mmCIF file of C-alpha atoms in Angstrom:
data_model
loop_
_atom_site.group_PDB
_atom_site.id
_atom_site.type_symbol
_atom_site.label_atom_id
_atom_site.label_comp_id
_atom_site.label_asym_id
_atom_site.label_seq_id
_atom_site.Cartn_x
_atom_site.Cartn_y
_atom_site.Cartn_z
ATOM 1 C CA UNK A 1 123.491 122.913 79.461
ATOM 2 C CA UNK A 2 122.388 119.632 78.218
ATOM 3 C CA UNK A 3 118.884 119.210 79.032
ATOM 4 C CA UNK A 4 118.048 115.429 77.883
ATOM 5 C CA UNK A 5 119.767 112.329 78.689
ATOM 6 C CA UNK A 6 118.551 109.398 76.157
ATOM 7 C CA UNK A 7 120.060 106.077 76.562
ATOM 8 C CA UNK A 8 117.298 103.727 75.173
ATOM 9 C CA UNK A 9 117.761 100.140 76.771
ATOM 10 C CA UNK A 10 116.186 97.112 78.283
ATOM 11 C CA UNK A 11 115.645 96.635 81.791
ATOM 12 C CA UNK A 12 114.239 94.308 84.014
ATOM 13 C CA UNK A 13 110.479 94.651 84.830
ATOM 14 C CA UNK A 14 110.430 96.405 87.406
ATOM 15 C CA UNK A 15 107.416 98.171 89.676
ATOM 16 C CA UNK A 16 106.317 101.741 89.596
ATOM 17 C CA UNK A 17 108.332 103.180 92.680
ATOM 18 C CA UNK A 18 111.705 101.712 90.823
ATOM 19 C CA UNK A 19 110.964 104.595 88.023
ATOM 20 C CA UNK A 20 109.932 106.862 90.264
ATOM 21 C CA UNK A 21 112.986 106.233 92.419
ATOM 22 C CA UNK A 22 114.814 106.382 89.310
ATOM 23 C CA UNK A 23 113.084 110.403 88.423
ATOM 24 C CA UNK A 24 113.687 111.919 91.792
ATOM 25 C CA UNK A 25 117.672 110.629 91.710
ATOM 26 C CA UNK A 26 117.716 112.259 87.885
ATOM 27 C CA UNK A 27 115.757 115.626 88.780
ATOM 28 C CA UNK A 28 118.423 116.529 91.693
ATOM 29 C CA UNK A 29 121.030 117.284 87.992
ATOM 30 C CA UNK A 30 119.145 120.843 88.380
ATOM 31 C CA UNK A 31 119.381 121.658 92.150
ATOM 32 C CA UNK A 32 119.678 125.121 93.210
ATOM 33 C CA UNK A 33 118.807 125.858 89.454
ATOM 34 C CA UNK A 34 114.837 125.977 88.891
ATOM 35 C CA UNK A 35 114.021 128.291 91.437
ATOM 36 C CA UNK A 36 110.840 129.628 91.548
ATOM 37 C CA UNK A 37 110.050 126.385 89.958
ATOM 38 C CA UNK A 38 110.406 123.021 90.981
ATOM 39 C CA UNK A 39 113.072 120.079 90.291
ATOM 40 C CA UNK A 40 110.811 117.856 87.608
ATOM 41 C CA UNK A 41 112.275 114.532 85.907
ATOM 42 C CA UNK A 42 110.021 112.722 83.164
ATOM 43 C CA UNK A 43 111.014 109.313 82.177
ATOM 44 C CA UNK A 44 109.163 107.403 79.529
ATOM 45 C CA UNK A 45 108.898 103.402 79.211
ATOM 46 C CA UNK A 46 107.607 101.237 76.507
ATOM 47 C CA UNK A 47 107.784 97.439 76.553
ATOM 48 C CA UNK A 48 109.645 97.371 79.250
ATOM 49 C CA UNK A 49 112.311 99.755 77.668
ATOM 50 C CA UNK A 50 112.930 103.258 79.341
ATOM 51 C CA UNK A 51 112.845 105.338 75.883
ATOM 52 C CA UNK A 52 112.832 108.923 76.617
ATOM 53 C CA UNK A 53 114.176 111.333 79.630
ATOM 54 C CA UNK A 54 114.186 114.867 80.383
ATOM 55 C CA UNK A 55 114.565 117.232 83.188
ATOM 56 C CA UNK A 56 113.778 120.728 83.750
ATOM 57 C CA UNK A 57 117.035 122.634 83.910
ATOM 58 C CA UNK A 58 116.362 126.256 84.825
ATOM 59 C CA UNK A 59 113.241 128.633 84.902
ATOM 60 C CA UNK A 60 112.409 129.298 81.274
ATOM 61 C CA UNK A 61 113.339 126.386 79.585
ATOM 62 C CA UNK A 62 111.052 123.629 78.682
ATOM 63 C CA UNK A 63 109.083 121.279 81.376
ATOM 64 C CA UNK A 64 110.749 117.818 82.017
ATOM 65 C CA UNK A 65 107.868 115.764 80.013
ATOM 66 C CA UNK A 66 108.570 117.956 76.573
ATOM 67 C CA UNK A 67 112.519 116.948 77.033
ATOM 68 C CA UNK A 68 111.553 113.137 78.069
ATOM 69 C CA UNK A 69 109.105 112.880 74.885
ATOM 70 C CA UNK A 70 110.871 114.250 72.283
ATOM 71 C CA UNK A 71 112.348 110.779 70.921
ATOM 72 C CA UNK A 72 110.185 108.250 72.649
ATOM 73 C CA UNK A 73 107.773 106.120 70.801
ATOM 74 C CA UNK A 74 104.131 106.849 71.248
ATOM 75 C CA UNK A 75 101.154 104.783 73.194
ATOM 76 C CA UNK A 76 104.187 104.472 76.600
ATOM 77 C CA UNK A 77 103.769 105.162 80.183
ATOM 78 C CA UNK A 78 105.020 108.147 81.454
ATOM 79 C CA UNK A 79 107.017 108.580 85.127
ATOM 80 C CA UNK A 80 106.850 112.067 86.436
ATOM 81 C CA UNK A 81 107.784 113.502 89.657
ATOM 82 C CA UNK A 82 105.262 116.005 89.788
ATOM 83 C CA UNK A 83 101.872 116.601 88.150
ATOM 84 C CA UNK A 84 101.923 117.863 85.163
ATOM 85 C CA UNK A 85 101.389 122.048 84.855
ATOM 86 C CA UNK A 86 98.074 122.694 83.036
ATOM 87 C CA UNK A 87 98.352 125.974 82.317
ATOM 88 C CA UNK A 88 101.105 125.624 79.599
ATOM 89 C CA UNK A 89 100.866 123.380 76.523
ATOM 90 C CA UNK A 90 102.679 120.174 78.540
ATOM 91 C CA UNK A 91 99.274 118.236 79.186
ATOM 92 C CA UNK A 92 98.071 118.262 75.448
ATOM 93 C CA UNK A 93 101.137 117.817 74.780
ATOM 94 C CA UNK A 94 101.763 114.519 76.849
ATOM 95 C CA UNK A 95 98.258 113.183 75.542
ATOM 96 C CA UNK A 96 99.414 112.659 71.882
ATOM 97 C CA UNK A 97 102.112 110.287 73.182
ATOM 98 C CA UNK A 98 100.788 108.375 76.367
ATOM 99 C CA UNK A 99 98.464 105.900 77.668
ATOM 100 C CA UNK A 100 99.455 106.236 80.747
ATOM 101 C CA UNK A 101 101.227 108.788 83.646
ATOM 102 C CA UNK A 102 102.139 107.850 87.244
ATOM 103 C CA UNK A 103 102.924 110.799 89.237
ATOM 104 C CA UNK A 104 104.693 111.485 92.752
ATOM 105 C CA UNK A 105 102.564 113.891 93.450
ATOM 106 C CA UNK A 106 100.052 116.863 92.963
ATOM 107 C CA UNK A 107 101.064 120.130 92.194
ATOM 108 C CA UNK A 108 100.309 122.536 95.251
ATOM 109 C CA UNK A 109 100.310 125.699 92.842
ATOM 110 C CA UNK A 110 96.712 126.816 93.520
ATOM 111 C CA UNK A 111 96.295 127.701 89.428
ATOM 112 C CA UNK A 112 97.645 123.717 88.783
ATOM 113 C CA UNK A 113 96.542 121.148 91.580
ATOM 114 C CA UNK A 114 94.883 118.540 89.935
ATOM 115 C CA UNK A 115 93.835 120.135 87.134
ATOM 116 C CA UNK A 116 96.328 118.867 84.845
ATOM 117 C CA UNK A 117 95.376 115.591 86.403
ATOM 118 C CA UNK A 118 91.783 115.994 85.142
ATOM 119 C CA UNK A 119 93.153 116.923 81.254
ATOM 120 C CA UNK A 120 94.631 113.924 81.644
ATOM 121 C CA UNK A 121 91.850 111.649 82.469
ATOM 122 C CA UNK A 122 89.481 113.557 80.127
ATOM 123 C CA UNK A 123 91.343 112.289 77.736
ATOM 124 C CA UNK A 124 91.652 108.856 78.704
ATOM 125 C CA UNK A 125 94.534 108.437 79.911
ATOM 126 C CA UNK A 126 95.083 106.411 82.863
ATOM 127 C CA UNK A 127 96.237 108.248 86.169
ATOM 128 C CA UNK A 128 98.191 107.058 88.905
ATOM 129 C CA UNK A 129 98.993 109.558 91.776
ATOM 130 C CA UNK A 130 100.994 109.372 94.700
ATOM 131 C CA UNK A 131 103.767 107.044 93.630
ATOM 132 C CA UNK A 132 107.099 107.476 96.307
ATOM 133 C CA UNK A 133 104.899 110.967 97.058
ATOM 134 C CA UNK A 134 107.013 111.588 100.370
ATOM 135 C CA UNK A 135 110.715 111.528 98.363
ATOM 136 C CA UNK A 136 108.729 113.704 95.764
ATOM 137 C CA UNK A 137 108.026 116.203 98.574
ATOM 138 C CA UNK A 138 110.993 116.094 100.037
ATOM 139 C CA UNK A 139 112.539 116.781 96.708
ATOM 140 C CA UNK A 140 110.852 119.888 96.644
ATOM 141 C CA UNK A 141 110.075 120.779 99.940
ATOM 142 C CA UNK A 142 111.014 124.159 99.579
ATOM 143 C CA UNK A 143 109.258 125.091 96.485
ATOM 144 C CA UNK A 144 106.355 123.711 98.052
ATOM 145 C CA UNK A 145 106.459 125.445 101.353
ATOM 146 C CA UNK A 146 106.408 128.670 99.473
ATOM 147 C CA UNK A 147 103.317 127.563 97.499
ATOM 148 C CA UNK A 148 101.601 126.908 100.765
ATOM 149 C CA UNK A 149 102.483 129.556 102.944
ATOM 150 C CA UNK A 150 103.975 132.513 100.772
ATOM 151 C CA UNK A 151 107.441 132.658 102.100
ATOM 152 C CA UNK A 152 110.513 130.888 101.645
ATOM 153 C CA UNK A 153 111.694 127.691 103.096
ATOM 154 C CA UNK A 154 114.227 128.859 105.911
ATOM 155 C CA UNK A 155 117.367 126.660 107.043
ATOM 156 C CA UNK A 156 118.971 127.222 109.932
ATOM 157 C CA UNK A 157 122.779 126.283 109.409
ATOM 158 C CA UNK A 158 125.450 126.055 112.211
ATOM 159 C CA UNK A 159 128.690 125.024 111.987
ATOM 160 C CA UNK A 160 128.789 123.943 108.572
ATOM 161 C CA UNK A 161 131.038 126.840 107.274
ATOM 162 C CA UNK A 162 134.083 125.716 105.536
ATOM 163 C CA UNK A 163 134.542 126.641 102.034
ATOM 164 C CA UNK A 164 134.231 123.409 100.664
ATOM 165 C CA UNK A 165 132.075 120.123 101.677
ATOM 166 C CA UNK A 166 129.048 119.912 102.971
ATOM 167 C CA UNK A 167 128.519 124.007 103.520
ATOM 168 C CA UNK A 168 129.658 124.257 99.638
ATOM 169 C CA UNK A 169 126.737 121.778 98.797
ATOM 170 C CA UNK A 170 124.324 123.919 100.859
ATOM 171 C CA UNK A 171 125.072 127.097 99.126
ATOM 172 C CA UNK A 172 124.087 124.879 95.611
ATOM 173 C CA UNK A 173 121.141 123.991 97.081
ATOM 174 C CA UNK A 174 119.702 127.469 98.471
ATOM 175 C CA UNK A 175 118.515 130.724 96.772
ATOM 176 C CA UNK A 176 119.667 133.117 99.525
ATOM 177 C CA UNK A 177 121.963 133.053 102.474
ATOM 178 C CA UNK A 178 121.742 135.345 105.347
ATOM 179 C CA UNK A 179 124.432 136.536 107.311
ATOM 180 C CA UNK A 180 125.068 138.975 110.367
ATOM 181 C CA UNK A 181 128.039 141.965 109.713
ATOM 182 C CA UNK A 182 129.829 140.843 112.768
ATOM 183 C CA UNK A 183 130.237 137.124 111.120
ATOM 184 C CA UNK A 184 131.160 138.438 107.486
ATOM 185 C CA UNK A 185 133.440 141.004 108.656
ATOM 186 C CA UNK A 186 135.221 138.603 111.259
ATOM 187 C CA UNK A 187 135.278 136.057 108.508
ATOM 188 C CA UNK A 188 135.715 138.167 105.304
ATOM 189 C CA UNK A 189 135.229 136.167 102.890
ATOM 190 C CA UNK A 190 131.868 135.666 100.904
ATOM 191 C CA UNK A 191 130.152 131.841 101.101
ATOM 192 C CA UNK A 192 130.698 130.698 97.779
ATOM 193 C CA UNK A 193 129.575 126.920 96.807
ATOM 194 C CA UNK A 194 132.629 125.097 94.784
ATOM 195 C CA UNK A 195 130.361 122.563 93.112
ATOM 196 C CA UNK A 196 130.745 122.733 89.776
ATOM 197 C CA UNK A 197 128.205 125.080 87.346
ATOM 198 C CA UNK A 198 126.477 125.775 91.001
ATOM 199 C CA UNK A 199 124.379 129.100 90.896
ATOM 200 C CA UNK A 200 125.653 130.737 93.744
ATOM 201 C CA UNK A 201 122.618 132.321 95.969
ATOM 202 C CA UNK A 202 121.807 135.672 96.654
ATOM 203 C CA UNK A 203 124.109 137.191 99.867
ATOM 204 C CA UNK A 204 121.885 139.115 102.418
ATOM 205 C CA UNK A 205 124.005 140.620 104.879
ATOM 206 C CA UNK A 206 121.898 141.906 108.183
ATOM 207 C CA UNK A 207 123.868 144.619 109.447
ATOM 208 C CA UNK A 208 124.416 145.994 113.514
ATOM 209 C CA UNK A 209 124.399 149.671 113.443
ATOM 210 C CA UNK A 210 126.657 148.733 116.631
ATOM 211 C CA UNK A 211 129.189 147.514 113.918
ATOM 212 C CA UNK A 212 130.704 150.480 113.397
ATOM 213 C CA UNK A 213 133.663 148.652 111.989
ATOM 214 C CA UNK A 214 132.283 146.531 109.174
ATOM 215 C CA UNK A 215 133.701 145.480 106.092
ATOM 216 C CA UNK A 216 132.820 143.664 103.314
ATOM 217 C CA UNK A 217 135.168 141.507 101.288
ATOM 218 C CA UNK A 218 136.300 142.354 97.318
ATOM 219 C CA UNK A 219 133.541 141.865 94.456
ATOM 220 C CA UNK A 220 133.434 142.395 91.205
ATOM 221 C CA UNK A 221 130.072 144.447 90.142
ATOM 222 C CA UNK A 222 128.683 141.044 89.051
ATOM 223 C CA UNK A 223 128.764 139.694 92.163
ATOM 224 C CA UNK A 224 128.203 142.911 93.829
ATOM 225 C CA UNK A 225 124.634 142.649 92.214
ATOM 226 C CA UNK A 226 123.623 139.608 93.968
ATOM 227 C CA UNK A 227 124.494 141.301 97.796
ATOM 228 C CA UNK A 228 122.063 142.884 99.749
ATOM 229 C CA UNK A 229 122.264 144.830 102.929
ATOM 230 C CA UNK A 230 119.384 144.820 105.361
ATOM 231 C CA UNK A 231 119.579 147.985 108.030
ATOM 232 C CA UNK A 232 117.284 149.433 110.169
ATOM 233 C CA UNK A 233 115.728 152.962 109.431
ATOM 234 C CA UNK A 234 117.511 154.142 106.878
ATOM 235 C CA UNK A 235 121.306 153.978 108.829
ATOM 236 C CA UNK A 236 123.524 152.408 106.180
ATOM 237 C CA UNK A 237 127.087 151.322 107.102
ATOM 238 C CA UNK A 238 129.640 154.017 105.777
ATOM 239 C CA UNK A 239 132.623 152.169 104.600
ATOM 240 C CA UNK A 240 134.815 153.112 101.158
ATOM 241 C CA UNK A 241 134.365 149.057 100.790
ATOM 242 C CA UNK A 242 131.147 148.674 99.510
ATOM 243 C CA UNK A 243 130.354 149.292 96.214
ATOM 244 C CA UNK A 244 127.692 151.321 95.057
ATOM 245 C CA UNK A 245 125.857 148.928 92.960
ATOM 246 C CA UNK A 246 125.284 146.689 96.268
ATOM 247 C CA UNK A 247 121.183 146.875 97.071
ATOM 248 C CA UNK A 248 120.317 149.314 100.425
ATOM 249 C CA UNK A 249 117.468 148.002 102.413
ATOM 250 C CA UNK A 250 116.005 149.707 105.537
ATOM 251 C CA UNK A 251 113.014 148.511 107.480
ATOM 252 C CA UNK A 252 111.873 149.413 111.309
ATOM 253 C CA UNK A 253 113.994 146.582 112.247
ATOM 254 C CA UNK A 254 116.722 144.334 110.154
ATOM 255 C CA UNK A 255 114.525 141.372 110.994
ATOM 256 C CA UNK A 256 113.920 137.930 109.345
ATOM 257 C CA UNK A 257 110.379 138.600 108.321
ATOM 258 C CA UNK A 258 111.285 141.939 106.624
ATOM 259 C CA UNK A 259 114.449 139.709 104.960
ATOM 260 C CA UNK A 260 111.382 136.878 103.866
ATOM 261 C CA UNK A 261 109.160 138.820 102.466
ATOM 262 C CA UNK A 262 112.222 140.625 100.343
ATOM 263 C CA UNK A 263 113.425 137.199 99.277
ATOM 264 C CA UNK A 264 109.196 136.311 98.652
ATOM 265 C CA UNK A 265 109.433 139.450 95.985
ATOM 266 C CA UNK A 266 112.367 138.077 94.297
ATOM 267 C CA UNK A 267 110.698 134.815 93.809
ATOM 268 C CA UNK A 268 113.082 132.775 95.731
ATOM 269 C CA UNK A 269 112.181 129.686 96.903
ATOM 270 C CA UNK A 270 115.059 129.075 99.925
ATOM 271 C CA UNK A 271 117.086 130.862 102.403
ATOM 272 C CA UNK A 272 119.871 129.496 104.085
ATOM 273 C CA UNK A 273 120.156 131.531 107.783
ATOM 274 C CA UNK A 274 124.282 131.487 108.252
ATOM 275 C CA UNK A 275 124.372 131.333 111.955
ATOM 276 C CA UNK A 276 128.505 130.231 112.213
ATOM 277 C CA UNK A 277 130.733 132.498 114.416
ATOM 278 C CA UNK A 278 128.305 134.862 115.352
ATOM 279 C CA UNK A 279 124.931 133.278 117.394
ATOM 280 C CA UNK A 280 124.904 136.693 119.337
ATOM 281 C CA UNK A 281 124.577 138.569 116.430
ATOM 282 C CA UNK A 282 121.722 136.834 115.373
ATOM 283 C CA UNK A 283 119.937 136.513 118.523
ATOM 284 C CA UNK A 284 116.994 138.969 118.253
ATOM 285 C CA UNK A 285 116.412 137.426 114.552
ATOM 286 C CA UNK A 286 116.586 133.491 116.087
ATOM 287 C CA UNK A 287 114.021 134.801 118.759
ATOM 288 C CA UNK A 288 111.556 136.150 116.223
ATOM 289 C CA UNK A 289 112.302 133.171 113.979
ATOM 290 C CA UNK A 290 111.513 130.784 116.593
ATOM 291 C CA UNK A 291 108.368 132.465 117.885
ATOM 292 C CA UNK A 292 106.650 133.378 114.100
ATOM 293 C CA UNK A 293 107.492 129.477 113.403
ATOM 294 C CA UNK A 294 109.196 131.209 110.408
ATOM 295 C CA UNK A 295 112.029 128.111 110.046
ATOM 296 C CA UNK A 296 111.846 125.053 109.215
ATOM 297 C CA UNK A 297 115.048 123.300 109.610
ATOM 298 C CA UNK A 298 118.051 123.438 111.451
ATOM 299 C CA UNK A 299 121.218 121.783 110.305
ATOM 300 C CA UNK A 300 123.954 121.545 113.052
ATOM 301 C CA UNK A 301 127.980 120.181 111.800
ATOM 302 C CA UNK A 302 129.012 118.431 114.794
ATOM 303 C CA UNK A 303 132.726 118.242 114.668
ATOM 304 C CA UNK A 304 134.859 115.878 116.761
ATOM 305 C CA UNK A 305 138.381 117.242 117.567
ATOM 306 C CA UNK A 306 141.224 115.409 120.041
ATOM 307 C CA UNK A 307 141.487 116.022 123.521
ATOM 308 C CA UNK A 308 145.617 116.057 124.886
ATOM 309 C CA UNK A 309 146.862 115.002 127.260
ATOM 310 C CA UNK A 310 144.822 112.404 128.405
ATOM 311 C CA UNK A 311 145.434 109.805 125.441
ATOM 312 C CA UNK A 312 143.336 110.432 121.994
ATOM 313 C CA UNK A 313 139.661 110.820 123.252
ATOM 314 C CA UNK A 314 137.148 111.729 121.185
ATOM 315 C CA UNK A 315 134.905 114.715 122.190
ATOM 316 C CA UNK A 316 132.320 117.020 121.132
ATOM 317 C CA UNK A 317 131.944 120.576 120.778
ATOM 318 C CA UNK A 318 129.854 122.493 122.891
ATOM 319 C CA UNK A 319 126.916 123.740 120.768
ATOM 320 C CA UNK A 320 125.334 126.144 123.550
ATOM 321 C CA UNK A 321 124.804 129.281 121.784
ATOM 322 C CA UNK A 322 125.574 131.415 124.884
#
């Protein structure tokens, strides 16, 4: 993976929210990538001259500001979409080459916030904070969420289920998806995002013990690695289909906390909750959702199809779950 883009060139003077416009647009290259960490973009500009960029690519490589300074010319600003981490080298790092660092927006890791701020400005370096701070949350409003509360950011998805589009772009974007049996045997075939170099997410399938039929669809023992089945005390599905590498779960109930909390462990960050085909199937685990305030979107594909005979008129779906 190519982890800098460098393209050193004039540009019109322009005000701090045009850069940081300009970070947020370039950190989305590594969505559904960084989990547990954040999307980060660095850019640095000197006389008016963007001279260095960088993103972070993946947990484990190098922060976004280490990428952005590696060719740019010392004493520059430098545009960054979220503070700085301070318990790393970055900060120090960053002083040697800066006078001064506009950020979108404090870190809410409890062992960060602010404090890389403060290396910053003990060494006298000018800080600006809170540049575009709202598109800098909403860039990474799920790693934040998890920061703040200690469980992953949950989307509710319905509708959206065709193999390519805008459900393939939502599989990119999320760590996990959940599904119900009913839904994956009815459907049977796994979500898989087409976007290219996409990590697909981790496949949690809640099963029915009432689902005495269930299949699963063909995997490899790759991607058998990266399902999940979620049953309630101990009563596994017995089918020939599912490979023995696949991970068992049982808890009292197969319920969304239980799934959280398992996804929490795994450091994931986001959880798609697959509710296509099958709202029944999911209705004890919407209820408990709903009531624990444990989502925190809900994405609904409204489809128009033709009505006949009547001349072409445009309607709508019903979207009542019953």
């Amino acid at each position: 993976m190519r982890c800098i883009v460098y393209k050193k060139r004039q540009v019109t003077q322009f005000d701090d929210g045009y850069y940081m416009r300009r970070c947020v647009d370039l950190a989305k290259r590594a969505v559904g990538c960084t989990g547990p960490n954040p999307m980060v973009d660095c850019l640095i500009l000197k006389d008016g001259e963007i001279v260095g960029e960088g993103y972070h690519p993946k947990a484990g490589q190098p922060h976004a500001e280490v990428f952005a300074l590696r060719d740019a010319a010392e004493n520059g600003t430098a545009y960054v979409t979220l503070e700085p981490c301070s318990h790393y080298r970055t900060p120090p790092y960053i002083i040697y080459f800066v006078l001064k660092v506009v950020v979108g927006m404090v870190d809410p890791n409890p062992i960060v916030a602010s404090t890389g701020l403060k290396k910053l400005q003990d060494a006298g370096i000018e800080v600006i904070v809170g540049v575009e701070e709202d598109l800098c949350r909403n860039l990474n409003e799920a790693y934040i969420h998890r920061m703040l509360t200690g469980k992953p950011f949950v989307t509710l998805s319905e509708g959206a289920a065709e193999a390519g589009g805008y459900y393939s772009k939502l599989l990119q974007e999320y760590d996990a998806v959940i599904l119900s049996s009913k839904a994956l045997s009815r459907k049977f075939s796994w979500p898989i995002s087409k976007e290219p170099g996409a990590n697909q997410p981790l496949k949690i399938v809640l099963w029915d013990d009432q689902d005495t039929e269930f299949q699963i669809p063909a995997l490899d023992s790759d991607e058998a690695s990266d399902v999940t089945i979620i049953s309630v005390r101990d009563s596994f599905p017995e089918s020939e289909s599912i490979p023995q590498v696949i991970q068992r779960l049982s808890f009292d109930g197969a319920s969304l906390l239980s799934s959280l909390e398992h996804c929490y462990a795994r450091g994931l960050c986001s959880v798609l909750l697959d509710l296509s085909g099958e709202n029944g199937a999911f209705e004890g685990v919407l209820k408990e959702g709903f009531e624990g305030n444990l989502s925190q979107k809900v994405i609904i594909d409204v489809l128009p199809f033709m009505a006949e005979p009547q001349g072409r008129v445009l309607k709508f779906q019903d979207l009542n779950p019953s």
